[in-house]
Amino acid sequence: MNIGQLSVQNRVPVNLLLLVMVIGGFIGFRMMPREVFPVVSIDRVAITTVFPGVSPEEIEQEITIPIEKALKGVKGIAHIESGSVEGISMIELELEEGREMRAVAQDVRSRIERIDDLPEEAEAPVVIEIEFEAPVVVIGVSGPLPEITLRKITDDLEDRIEQIDGVGSVILGGYRDQEVWLELDPDRMYALGIGIREIILALRGQNLDLAGGGLKGNKEELLVRTVGEFKSLSEVDHLIIRKHPGGRHIRLRDVGRARLTFKEEQAYDRINGERAITLNVTKQPDGDAIHIMEQITEAVAQLRTIAPKSVDISLTQDSALWIQSRLKTLYVNGAIGFTLVCITLFTFLNWRMALWASIGIPASFLGGFFVMPLFGQTVNMLSLFALILVLGLVVDDAIIVTENVYRHLSLGYSPIQAAIRGTNEVVLPVIATVTTTVAAFIPMLMMS
């Protein structure tokens, strides 16, 4: 039994299959996340160790080489690359294909923790799993306002965005952390006989938050903790540096003052010449970029109503616009193809045949949307480009089959005989045409 005869003699199952494809395609399209590019596993792990003020040669001998030796027994590492510059050791691990990155990274952390000969002055090595994170949008907060005001607006906006379902992370740019500077008067220090080391020891001894063990009673146990961190600049100014029996203690305010400021800038963010703080918003793998962008736009609109009028909140690199543009291209091309096929077929062929040939175009795409979620695919720039690419192929095949069926109908065959004979005559050439196109893209399918 051939494909034409099988389809005609089993009309109910075939129509049910078409109905399942259409309904499943609508559901699959609604379920699939929409994003710019699909998530790609990079399979790399980075290890960074900071040791300020040390030459590259010492960094290599004291940090990079010991870590490399400790990692040689870790399973799943295909290649190790390292670099040592002044104050920083950088090691990048390339994993074997198919390895679980989180498992390898956890093994790497365990091996590094067992290294006992790293310099005590160096910061603890930081292990980072390098993942592909497609940005959804970049938000800029700028204006002729004090930096502390921009920080408060940014903090508020960050809290609102992080509550949106599907948001992966919010990376800040141009955002400087606050820190306390101690500005000391060398003449006053000399007159009172106070040295820098004495001030440092006083700070370490009085700015504490330490666990102090526990006190056991008959019926209860109390945890003891020393809490003495500074809460304000005035507390820092009143810090006792040297005690005197008569009560005339020397305090920090006697040799200088504390000032709240920001960390030194390493990079600058500007929008239209004004200082700016940027928020680079990324999404989770299953997040929908368009849905996330709608909620971000709403959050920004709400914040604008309460923020100072001079502040400017701008949205750039909006990935939702790109996705919607590709979707619009698909819809327009599909509509044009559907319309042209309908006009052509209804003009030259039987209207029933023209109708079913036209229905085949959206049914084919919905069948694709039905299968795509089963393989973990998403609606992205690449998948939409593929759908646009095959649109012409679907139209051509529908016309070829329909025209040949109509030819047999014109020769006097019954509709059933014309459908069977007309389909069977061209089914192999149509399959060959589709297979040729598929074969051209098989090398891409085989790529890692």
CSV table of C-alpha atoms in Angstrom, one decimal:
chain,number,residue,atom,x,y,z
A,1,MET,CA,0.0,0.0,0.0
A,2,ASN,CA,1.4,3.4,-1.0
A,3,ILE,CA,1.2,6.7,0.8
A,4,GLY,CA,-1.6,8.1,-1.4
A,5,GLN,CA,-3.8,5.0,-1.0
A,6,LEU,CA,-3.0,4.8,2.7
A,7,SER,CA,-4.1,8.4,3.3
A,8,VAL,CA,-7.3,8.2,1.2
A,9,GLN,CA,-8.5,4.9,2.7
A,10,ASN,CA,-7.8,6.0,6.2
A,11,ARG,CA,-9.3,9.5,6.2
A,12,VAL,CA,-10.4,9.6,9.8
A,13,PRO,CA,-6.9,8.8,11.3
A,14,VAL,CA,-5.3,11.1,8.9
A,15,ASN,CA,-7.6,14.0,9.7
A,16,LEU,CA,-7.2,13.3,13.4
A,17,LEU,CA,-3.4,13.4,13.0
A,18,LEU,CA,-3.8,16.8,11.2
A,19,LEU,CA,-6.0,18.0,14.1
A,20,VAL,CA,-3.5,16.9,16.7
A,21,MET,CA,-0.7,18.6,14.8
A,22,VAL,CA,-2.6,21.9,14.6
A,23,ILE,CA,-3.7,21.9,18.3
A,24,GLY,CA,-0.4,20.6,19.5
A,25,GLY,CA,1.4,23.2,17.4
A,26,PHE,CA,-0.5,26.1,18.9
A,27,ILE,CA,0.2,24.7,22.4
A,28,GLY,CA,3.9,24.1,21.6
A,29,PHE,CA,4.3,27.6,20.2
A,30,ARG,CA,2.8,29.1,23.4
A,31,MET,CA,4.9,26.9,25.7
A,32,MET,CA,8.3,27.5,24.0
A,33,PRO,CA,10.5,30.3,25.4
A,34,ARG,CA,11.2,33.1,23.0
A,35,GLU,CA,14.8,34.4,23.0
A,36,VAL,CA,17.4,36.0,20.7
A,37,PHE,CA,19.8,33.0,20.5
A,38,PRO,CA,19.5,29.5,22.0
A,39,VAL,CA,21.4,28.6,25.1
A,40,VAL,CA,24.7,27.0,24.2
A,41,SER,CA,26.9,25.1,26.7
A,42,ILE,CA,30.4,26.6,26.6
A,43,ASP,CA,31.9,23.8,28.7
A,44,ARG,CA,34.5,26.0,30.4
A,45,VAL,CA,35.4,26.7,34.0
A,46,ALA,CA,37.6,29.7,35.1
A,47,ILE,CA,39.7,29.9,38.3
A,48,THR,CA,40.8,33.4,39.4
A,49,THR,CA,43.1,34.1,42.3
A,50,VAL,CA,44.0,37.6,43.4
A,51,PHE,CA,47.3,38.4,45.2
A,52,PRO,CA,47.8,42.2,45.1
A,53,GLY,CA,51.2,43.6,44.5
A,54,VAL,CA,53.0,40.4,43.5
A,55,SER,CA,55.0,40.0,40.3
A,56,PRO,CA,53.8,37.6,37.5
A,57,GLU,CA,56.8,35.3,38.2
A,58,GLU,CA,55.8,34.9,41.8
A,59,ILE,CA,52.1,34.5,40.9
A,60,GLU,CA,53.0,31.6,38.6
A,61,GLN,CA,55.3,29.8,41.1
A,62,GLU,CA,53.2,30.3,44.2
A,63,ILE,CA,49.6,30.1,42.9
A,64,THR,CA,49.2,29.0,39.2
A,65,ILE,CA,51.5,26.0,39.2
A,66,PRO,CA,50.2,24.5,42.5
A,67,ILE,CA,46.6,24.8,41.3
A,68,GLU,CA,47.5,23.2,38.0
A,69,LYS,CA,49.2,20.3,39.7
A,70,ALA,CA,46.1,19.8,42.0
A,71,LEU,CA,43.8,19.7,39.0
A,72,LYS,CA,45.6,17.1,36.9
A,73,GLY,CA,43.7,14.3,38.5
A,74,VAL,CA,40.2,15.8,37.9
A,75,LYS,CA,38.1,13.7,35.5
A,76,GLY,CA,36.4,15.6,32.7
A,77,ILE,CA,39.1,18.2,32.0
A,78,ALA,CA,40.3,18.1,28.4
A,79,HIS,CA,42.7,21.1,28.4
A,80,ILE,CA,44.1,23.6,30.9
A,81,GLU,CA,45.2,27.1,30.0
A,82,SER,CA,46.7,29.5,32.4
A,83,GLY,CA,48.0,33.1,32.6
A,84,SER,CA,49.8,35.0,35.3
A,85,VAL,CA,49.9,38.8,35.4
A,86,GLU,CA,50.8,41.2,38.2
A,87,GLY,CA,48.5,40.4,41.1
A,88,ILE,CA,46.3,37.9,39.4
A,89,SER,CA,46.4,34.2,38.5
A,90,MET,CA,43.9,33.1,35.8
A,91,ILE,CA,43.3,29.5,34.8
A,92,GLU,CA,40.7,28.3,32.3
A,93,LEU,CA,39.6,24.7,32.0
A,94,GLU,CA,38.2,23.2,28.8
A,95,LEU,CA,35.9,20.3,29.6
A,96,GLU,CA,35.5,17.1,27.7
A,97,GLU,CA,32.4,17.0,25.5
A,98,GLY,CA,29.4,15.6,27.3
A,99,ARG,CA,30.7,16.2,30.8
A,100,GLU,CA,28.4,17.8,33.4
A,101,MET,CA,30.0,21.2,34.1
A,102,ARG,CA,28.6,21.6,37.6
A,103,ALA,CA,30.0,18.2,38.7
A,104,VAL,CA,33.4,19.0,37.3
A,105,ALA,CA,33.4,22.5,38.9
A,106,GLN,CA,32.5,21.0,42.3
A,107,ASP,CA,35.4,18.5,42.0
A,108,VAL,CA,37.7,21.4,41.1
A,109,ARG,CA,36.6,23.4,44.2
A,110,SER,CA,37.2,20.3,46.4
A,111,ARG,CA,40.7,19.9,45.0
A,112,ILE,CA,41.6,23.5,45.4
A,113,GLU,CA,40.4,23.5,49.0
A,114,ARG,CA,42.8,20.7,49.8
A,115,ILE,CA,45.8,22.8,48.6
A,116,ASP,CA,47.7,23.8,51.8
A,117,ASP,CA,50.7,25.7,50.4
A,118,LEU,CA,49.0,28.7,48.8
A,119,PRO,CA,50.1,32.1,50.2
A,120,GLU,CA,48.1,33.2,53.2
A,121,GLU,CA,48.0,36.8,52.0
A,122,ALA,CA,46.4,35.8,48.7
A,123,GLU,CA,42.6,35.8,48.3
A,124,ALA,CA,40.8,32.5,48.1
A,125,PRO,CA,40.6,31.2,44.5
A,126,VAL,CA,37.2,31.8,42.8
A,127,VAL,CA,35.8,29.1,40.6
A,128,ILE,CA,33.3,30.3,38.0
A,129,GLU,CA,31.3,28.2,35.6
A,130,ILE,CA,31.3,30.1,32.3
A,131,GLU,CA,27.8,30.0,30.9
A,132,PHE,CA,26.2,31.6,27.9
A,133,GLU,CA,23.8,34.3,29.1
A,134,ALA,CA,21.9,36.2,26.5
A,135,PRO,CA,21.1,39.7,27.6
A,136,VAL,CA,17.4,40.6,27.4
A,137,VAL,CA,17.9,44.4,27.7
A,138,VAL,CA,20.4,46.9,29.0
A,139,ILE,CA,18.8,49.6,31.2
A,140,GLY,CA,20.6,52.9,31.8
A,141,VAL,CA,19.9,55.2,34.8
A,142,SER,CA,21.5,58.6,34.3
A,143,GLY,CA,21.0,62.3,34.9
A,144,PRO,CA,22.5,65.4,36.6
A,145,LEU,CA,22.0,63.9,40.1
A,146,PRO,CA,24.4,63.0,42.9
A,147,GLU,CA,25.8,59.5,42.6
A,148,ILE,CA,24.1,58.4,45.8
A,149,THR,CA,20.7,59.3,44.3
A,150,LEU,CA,21.4,57.3,41.2
A,151,ARG,CA,22.4,54.4,43.4
A,152,LYS,CA,19.1,54.5,45.3
A,153,ILE,CA,17.1,54.6,42.1
A,154,THR,CA,19.1,51.7,40.6
A,155,ASP,CA,18.7,49.6,43.8
A,156,ASP,CA,15.0,50.1,43.6
A,157,LEU,CA,14.9,49.1,40.0
A,158,GLU,CA,17.1,46.1,40.5
A,159,ASP,CA,14.8,44.8,43.3
A,160,ARG,CA,11.8,45.2,41.0
A,161,ILE,CA,13.5,43.4,38.1
A,162,GLU,CA,14.8,40.5,40.2
A,163,GLN,CA,11.2,39.7,41.2
A,164,ILE,CA,10.1,39.1,37.6
A,165,ASP,CA,9.6,35.5,36.8
A,166,GLY,CA,12.3,34.2,34.3
A,167,VAL,CA,15.0,36.8,35.1
A,168,GLY,CA,18.3,35.1,35.6
A,169,SER,CA,20.6,37.9,36.8
A,170,VAL,CA,21.1,41.6,36.9
A,171,ILE,CA,24.6,42.8,36.3
A,172,LEU,CA,25.4,46.3,37.3
A,173,GLY,CA,27.8,48.6,35.4
A,174,GLY,CA,29.2,51.9,36.7
A,175,TYR,CA,27.9,51.0,40.2
A,176,ARG,CA,30.6,51.8,42.8
A,177,ASP,CA,30.4,50.4,46.3
A,178,GLN,CA,30.6,52.7,49.2
A,179,GLU,CA,33.6,52.7,51.5
A,180,VAL,CA,34.9,54.7,54.5
A,181,TRP,CA,38.1,56.6,54.1
A,182,LEU,CA,40.2,57.7,57.1
A,183,GLU,CA,41.9,61.0,56.3
A,184,LEU,CA,44.7,61.4,58.9
A,185,ASP,CA,46.7,64.5,59.8
A,186,PRO,CA,50.4,63.7,59.9
A,187,ASP,CA,51.2,66.7,62.1
A,188,ARG,CA,48.6,65.7,64.8
A,189,MET,CA,49.8,62.1,64.7
A,190,TYR,CA,53.4,63.2,65.2
A,191,ALA,CA,52.5,65.5,68.1
A,192,LEU,CA,50.5,62.8,69.9
A,193,GLY,CA,52.9,60.0,69.1
A,194,ILE,CA,50.4,57.9,67.1
A,195,GLY,CA,51.4,55.6,64.3
A,196,ILE,CA,49.5,54.1,61.4
A,197,ARG,CA,49.8,50.6,62.8
A,198,GLU,CA,48.3,51.6,66.1
A,199,ILE,CA,45.2,53.0,64.3
A,200,ILE,CA,44.9,49.8,62.2
A,201,LEU,CA,45.1,47.6,65.3
A,202,ALA,CA,42.4,49.8,67.0
A,203,LEU,CA,40.1,49.4,64.1
A,204,ARG,CA,40.6,45.6,64.0
A,205,GLY,CA,40.1,45.3,67.7
A,206,GLN,CA,36.8,47.3,67.9
A,207,ASN,CA,35.1,46.7,64.6
A,208,LEU,CA,34.1,43.1,65.2
A,209,ASP,CA,31.4,40.6,64.6
A,210,LEU,CA,32.6,37.3,66.0
A,211,ALA,CA,31.1,34.1,67.4
A,212,GLY,CA,32.0,33.5,71.0
A,213,GLY,CA,30.9,30.0,71.6
A,214,GLY,CA,28.0,29.1,74.0
A,215,LEU,CA,27.0,29.0,77.6
A,216,LYS,CA,25.3,25.8,78.8
A,217,GLY,CA,22.8,25.9,81.6
A,218,ASN,CA,20.6,23.3,83.3
A,219,LYS,CA,17.7,23.7,80.8
A,220,GLU,CA,19.1,25.8,78.0
A,221,GLU,CA,22.1,26.8,76.0
A,222,LEU,CA,22.9,30.4,75.0
A,223,LEU,CA,25.0,31.3,72.0
A,224,VAL,CA,27.5,34.1,72.7
A,225,ARG,CA,28.4,36.5,69.9
A,226,THR,CA,30.5,39.7,69.9
A,227,VAL,CA,28.8,42.4,67.8
A,228,GLY,CA,30.7,45.6,67.6
A,229,GLU,CA,30.7,46.7,64.0
A,230,PHE,CA,30.5,50.4,63.3
A,231,LYS,CA,27.0,51.7,62.3
A,232,SER,CA,27.8,55.3,61.5
A,233,LEU,CA,30.7,57.7,60.7
A,234,SER,CA,30.4,59.3,64.2
A,235,GLU,CA,31.2,55.9,65.8
A,236,VAL,CA,34.3,55.7,63.6
A,237,ASP,CA,35.3,59.3,64.6
A,238,HIS,CA,34.9,58.3,68.3
A,239,LEU,CA,37.1,55.2,67.9
A,240,ILE,CA,39.5,55.1,70.9
A,241,ILE,CA,43.1,54.7,69.6
A,242,ARG,CA,44.9,55.0,72.9
A,243,LYS,CA,43.5,54.9,76.4
A,244,HIS,CA,44.6,57.0,79.3
A,245,PRO,CA,43.9,56.2,83.0
A,246,GLY,CA,42.5,59.8,83.5
A,247,GLY,CA,39.9,59.3,80.8
A,248,ARG,CA,41.5,61.6,78.3
A,249,HIS,CA,41.6,59.0,75.6
A,250,ILE,CA,43.0,59.7,72.1
A,251,ARG,CA,40.3,59.2,69.6
A,252,LEU,CA,40.4,59.1,65.8
A,253,ARG,CA,38.8,62.5,65.5
A,254,ASP,CA,42.0,63.9,67.3
A,255,VAL,CA,44.2,62.8,64.4
A,256,GLY,CA,41.8,62.9,61.5
A,257,ARG,CA,38.3,62.2,60.3
A,258,ALA,CA,36.2,59.5,58.7
A,259,ARG,CA,34.6,60.2,55.3
A,260,LEU,CA,32.0,58.2,53.4
A,261,THR,CA,32.9,57.9,49.7
A,262,PHE,CA,33.0,55.5,46.8
A,263,LYS,CA,35.5,53.1,45.5
A,264,GLU,CA,38.0,54.3,42.9
A,265,GLU,CA,36.5,54.1,39.4
A,266,GLN,CA,38.0,51.5,37.1
A,267,ALA,CA,35.5,52.1,34.3
A,268,TYR,CA,33.0,54.8,33.4
A,269,ASP,CA,29.5,54.5,32.1
A,270,ARG,CA,28.0,57.6,30.4
A,271,ILE,CA,24.7,58.2,28.6
A,272,ASN,CA,24.5,61.5,26.7
A,273,GLY,CA,27.5,62.8,28.6
A,274,GLU,CA,25.9,62.2,32.0
A,275,ARG,CA,27.2,59.7,34.7
A,276,ALA,CA,25.1,56.5,34.4
A,277,ILE,CA,24.6,53.2,36.1
A,278,THR,CA,23.6,50.4,33.7
A,279,LEU,CA,21.7,47.2,34.5
A,280,ASN,CA,22.4,44.3,32.1
A,281,VAL,CA,19.4,41.9,32.5
A,282,THR,CA,19.8,38.3,31.5
A,283,LYS,CA,17.2,35.5,31.6
A,284,GLN,CA,17.0,32.0,32.8
A,285,PRO,CA,17.1,29.2,30.1
A,286,ASP,CA,13.4,28.7,30.3
A,287,GLY,CA,12.5,32.4,30.5
A,288,ASP,CA,10.5,34.1,27.7
A,289,ALA,CA,12.3,37.3,26.6
A,290,ILE,CA,9.2,39.0,25.3
A,291,HIS,CA,7.2,38.3,28.5
A,292,ILE,CA,10.2,39.4,30.6
A,293,MET,CA,10.5,42.6,28.5
A,294,GLU,CA,6.9,43.5,29.0
A,295,GLN,CA,7.2,43.3,32.8
A,296,ILE,CA,10.5,45.2,32.8
A,297,THR,CA,8.8,48.0,30.7
A,298,GLU,CA,6.0,48.1,33.2
A,299,ALA,CA,8.4,48.2,36.2
A,300,VAL,CA,10.4,51.1,34.6
A,301,ALA,CA,7.1,53.0,33.9
A,302,GLN,CA,6.1,52.6,37.6
A,303,LEU,CA,9.5,53.8,38.8
A,304,ARG,CA,9.4,56.9,36.5
A,305,THR,CA,6.3,58.1,38.3
A,306,ILE,CA,8.2,58.3,41.7
A,307,ALA,CA,11.7,59.1,40.5
A,308,PRO,CA,13.0,62.7,40.2
A,309,LYS,CA,12.0,64.3,36.9
A,310,SER,CA,15.6,64.9,36.0
A,311,VAL,CA,16.5,61.2,36.0
A,312,ASP,CA,16.6,59.4,32.6
A,313,ILE,CA,15.8,55.7,32.5
A,314,SER,CA,16.6,54.4,29.0
A,315,LEU,CA,16.2,50.9,27.5
A,316,THR,CA,18.8,49.7,25.0
A,317,GLN,CA,19.6,46.4,23.2
A,318,ASP,CA,16.0,45.3,23.6
A,319,SER,CA,16.2,41.6,22.4
A,320,ALA,CA,12.4,41.4,22.4
A,321,LEU,CA,12.3,43.8,19.4
A,322,TRP,CA,14.6,41.5,17.4
A,323,ILE,CA,12.5,38.5,18.2
A,324,GLN,CA,9.2,40.3,17.4
A,325,SER,CA,10.8,41.5,14.1
A,326,ARG,CA,11.7,37.9,13.1
A,327,LEU,CA,8.2,36.7,14.1
A,328,LYS,CA,6.6,39.5,12.1
A,329,THR,CA,8.8,38.5,9.1
A,330,LEU,CA,7.6,34.9,9.5
A,331,TYR,CA,3.9,36.0,9.8
A,332,VAL,CA,4.2,38.3,6.8
A,333,ASN,CA,6.0,35.8,4.6
A,334,GLY,CA,3.6,33.1,5.6
A,335,ALA,CA,0.6,35.3,4.9
A,336,ILE,CA,2.0,36.4,1.5
A,337,GLY,CA,2.7,32.8,0.6
A,338,PHE,CA,-0.7,31.6,1.7
A,339,THR,CA,-2.4,34.4,-0.2
A,340,LEU,CA,-0.5,33.8,-3.4
A,341,VAL,CA,-1.0,30.0,-3.3
A,342,CYS,CA,-4.7,30.5,-2.6
A,343,ILE,CA,-5.1,33.0,-5.5
A,344,THR,CA,-3.1,30.8,-7.9
A,345,LEU,CA,-4.8,27.5,-7.0
A,346,PHE,CA,-8.3,28.9,-6.8
A,347,THR,CA,-7.8,30.4,-10.2
A,348,PHE,CA,-6.5,27.3,-12.1
A,349,LEU,CA,-7.6,24.3,-9.9
A,350,ASN,CA,-10.6,22.8,-8.2
A,351,TRP,CA,-11.5,24.9,-5.1
A,352,ARG,CA,-11.5,21.9,-2.8
A,353,MET,CA,-7.9,21.0,-3.8
A,354,ALA,CA,-6.8,24.6,-3.6
A,355,LEU,CA,-8.2,24.9,0.0
A,356,TRP,CA,-6.4,21.8,1.2
A,357,ALA,CA,-3.2,22.8,-0.4
A,358,SER,CA,-3.4,26.2,1.3
A,359,ILE,CA,-4.1,24.6,4.6
A,360,GLY,CA,-1.0,22.6,4.3
A,361,ILE,CA,1.2,25.6,4.7
A,362,PRO,CA,0.2,26.6,8.3
A,363,ALA,CA,-0.4,22.9,9.2
A,364,SER,CA,3.3,22.2,8.3
A,365,PHE,CA,4.6,25.0,10.5
A,366,LEU,CA,2.3,24.0,13.4
A,367,GLY,CA,3.6,20.5,13.1
A,368,GLY,CA,7.1,21.8,13.5
A,369,PHE,CA,6.0,23.8,16.6
A,370,PHE,CA,4.4,20.6,17.9
A,371,VAL,CA,7.7,18.7,17.7
A,372,MET,CA,10.2,21.5,18.7
A,373,PRO,CA,9.5,21.5,22.4
A,374,LEU,CA,10.0,17.7,22.6
A,375,PHE,CA,13.7,18.3,21.5
A,376,GLY,CA,14.2,21.3,23.8
A,377,GLN,CA,14.1,23.9,21.1
A,378,THR,CA,13.0,27.5,21.5
A,379,VAL,CA,11.6,30.3,19.3
A,380,ASN,CA,14.8,32.2,18.6
A,381,MET,CA,16.6,34.0,15.7
A,382,LEU,CA,18.0,30.7,14.3
A,383,SER,CA,14.9,28.6,14.5
A,384,LEU,CA,12.8,31.4,13.0
A,385,PHE,CA,15.3,31.9,10.2
A,386,ALA,CA,15.0,28.1,9.5
A,387,LEU,CA,11.2,28.3,9.3
A,388,ILE,CA,11.4,31.3,6.9
A,389,LEU,CA,14.0,29.4,4.8
A,390,VAL,CA,11.7,26.4,4.3
A,391,LEU,CA,8.5,28.4,3.7
A,392,GLY,CA,9.1,28.4,-0.1
A,393,LEU,CA,9.9,24.7,-0.1
A,394,VAL,CA,6.5,23.9,1.6
A,395,VAL,CA,4.7,26.1,-0.9
A,396,ASP,CA,6.4,24.5,-3.9
A,397,ASP,CA,5.7,20.9,-2.8
A,398,ALA,CA,2.0,21.7,-2.1
A,399,ILE,CA,1.6,23.1,-5.6
A,400,ILE,CA,3.4,20.2,-7.3
A,401,VAL,CA,1.2,17.5,-5.6
A,402,THR,CA,-2.0,19.5,-6.1
A,403,GLU,CA,-1.3,20.3,-9.7
A,404,ASN,CA,-0.6,16.6,-10.6
A,405,VAL,CA,-3.8,15.5,-8.8
A,406,TYR,CA,-5.8,18.1,-10.7
A,407,ARG,CA,-4.3,16.8,-14.0
A,408,HIS,CA,-5.6,13.3,-13.3
A,409,LEU,CA,-8.9,14.7,-12.3
A,410,SER,CA,-9.1,16.5,-15.7
A,411,LEU,CA,-8.3,13.2,-17.5
A,412,GLY,CA,-11.5,11.7,-16.1
A,413,TYR,CA,-10.4,9.9,-13.0
A,414,SER,CA,-12.6,9.9,-9.9
A,415,PRO,CA,-11.4,12.2,-7.1
A,416,ILE,CA,-10.2,9.2,-5.1
A,417,GLN,CA,-8.3,7.7,-8.0
A,418,ALA,CA,-6.9,11.1,-9.0
A,419,ALA,CA,-5.6,11.7,-5.4
A,420,ILE,CA,-3.9,8.3,-5.2
A,421,ARG,CA,-2.4,8.3,-8.7
A,422,GLY,CA,-1.4,12.0,-8.7
A,423,THR,CA,0.3,11.8,-5.3
A,424,ASN,CA,2.1,8.5,-6.1
A,425,GLU,CA,3.6,9.9,-9.3
A,426,VAL,CA,5.3,12.8,-7.6
A,427,VAL,CA,5.9,11.6,-4.1
A,428,LEU,CA,9.4,10.3,-4.8
A,429,PRO,CA,10.6,13.6,-6.5
A,430,VAL,CA,9.1,15.6,-3.7
A,431,ILE,CA,10.8,13.5,-1.0
A,432,ALA,CA,14.0,13.7,-3.0
A,433,THR,CA,13.7,17.5,-3.1
A,434,VAL,CA,13.2,17.7,0.6
A,435,THR,CA,15.9,15.2,1.4
A,436,THR,CA,18.4,17.2,-0.7
A,437,THR,CA,17.7,20.3,1.4
A,438,VAL,CA,18.0,18.3,4.6
A,439,ALA,CA,21.3,16.8,3.4
A,440,ALA,CA,22.7,20.2,2.8
A,441,PHE,CA,22.3,21.0,6.5
A,442,ILE,CA,23.3,17.6,8.0
A,443,PRO,CA,26.9,18.8,8.6
A,444,MET,CA,25.6,21.6,10.9
A,445,LEU,CA,23.5,18.9,12.7
A,446,MET,CA,26.7,16.9,13.3
A,447,MET,CA,28.7,19.8,14.7
A,448,SER,CA,29.3,20.0,18.5
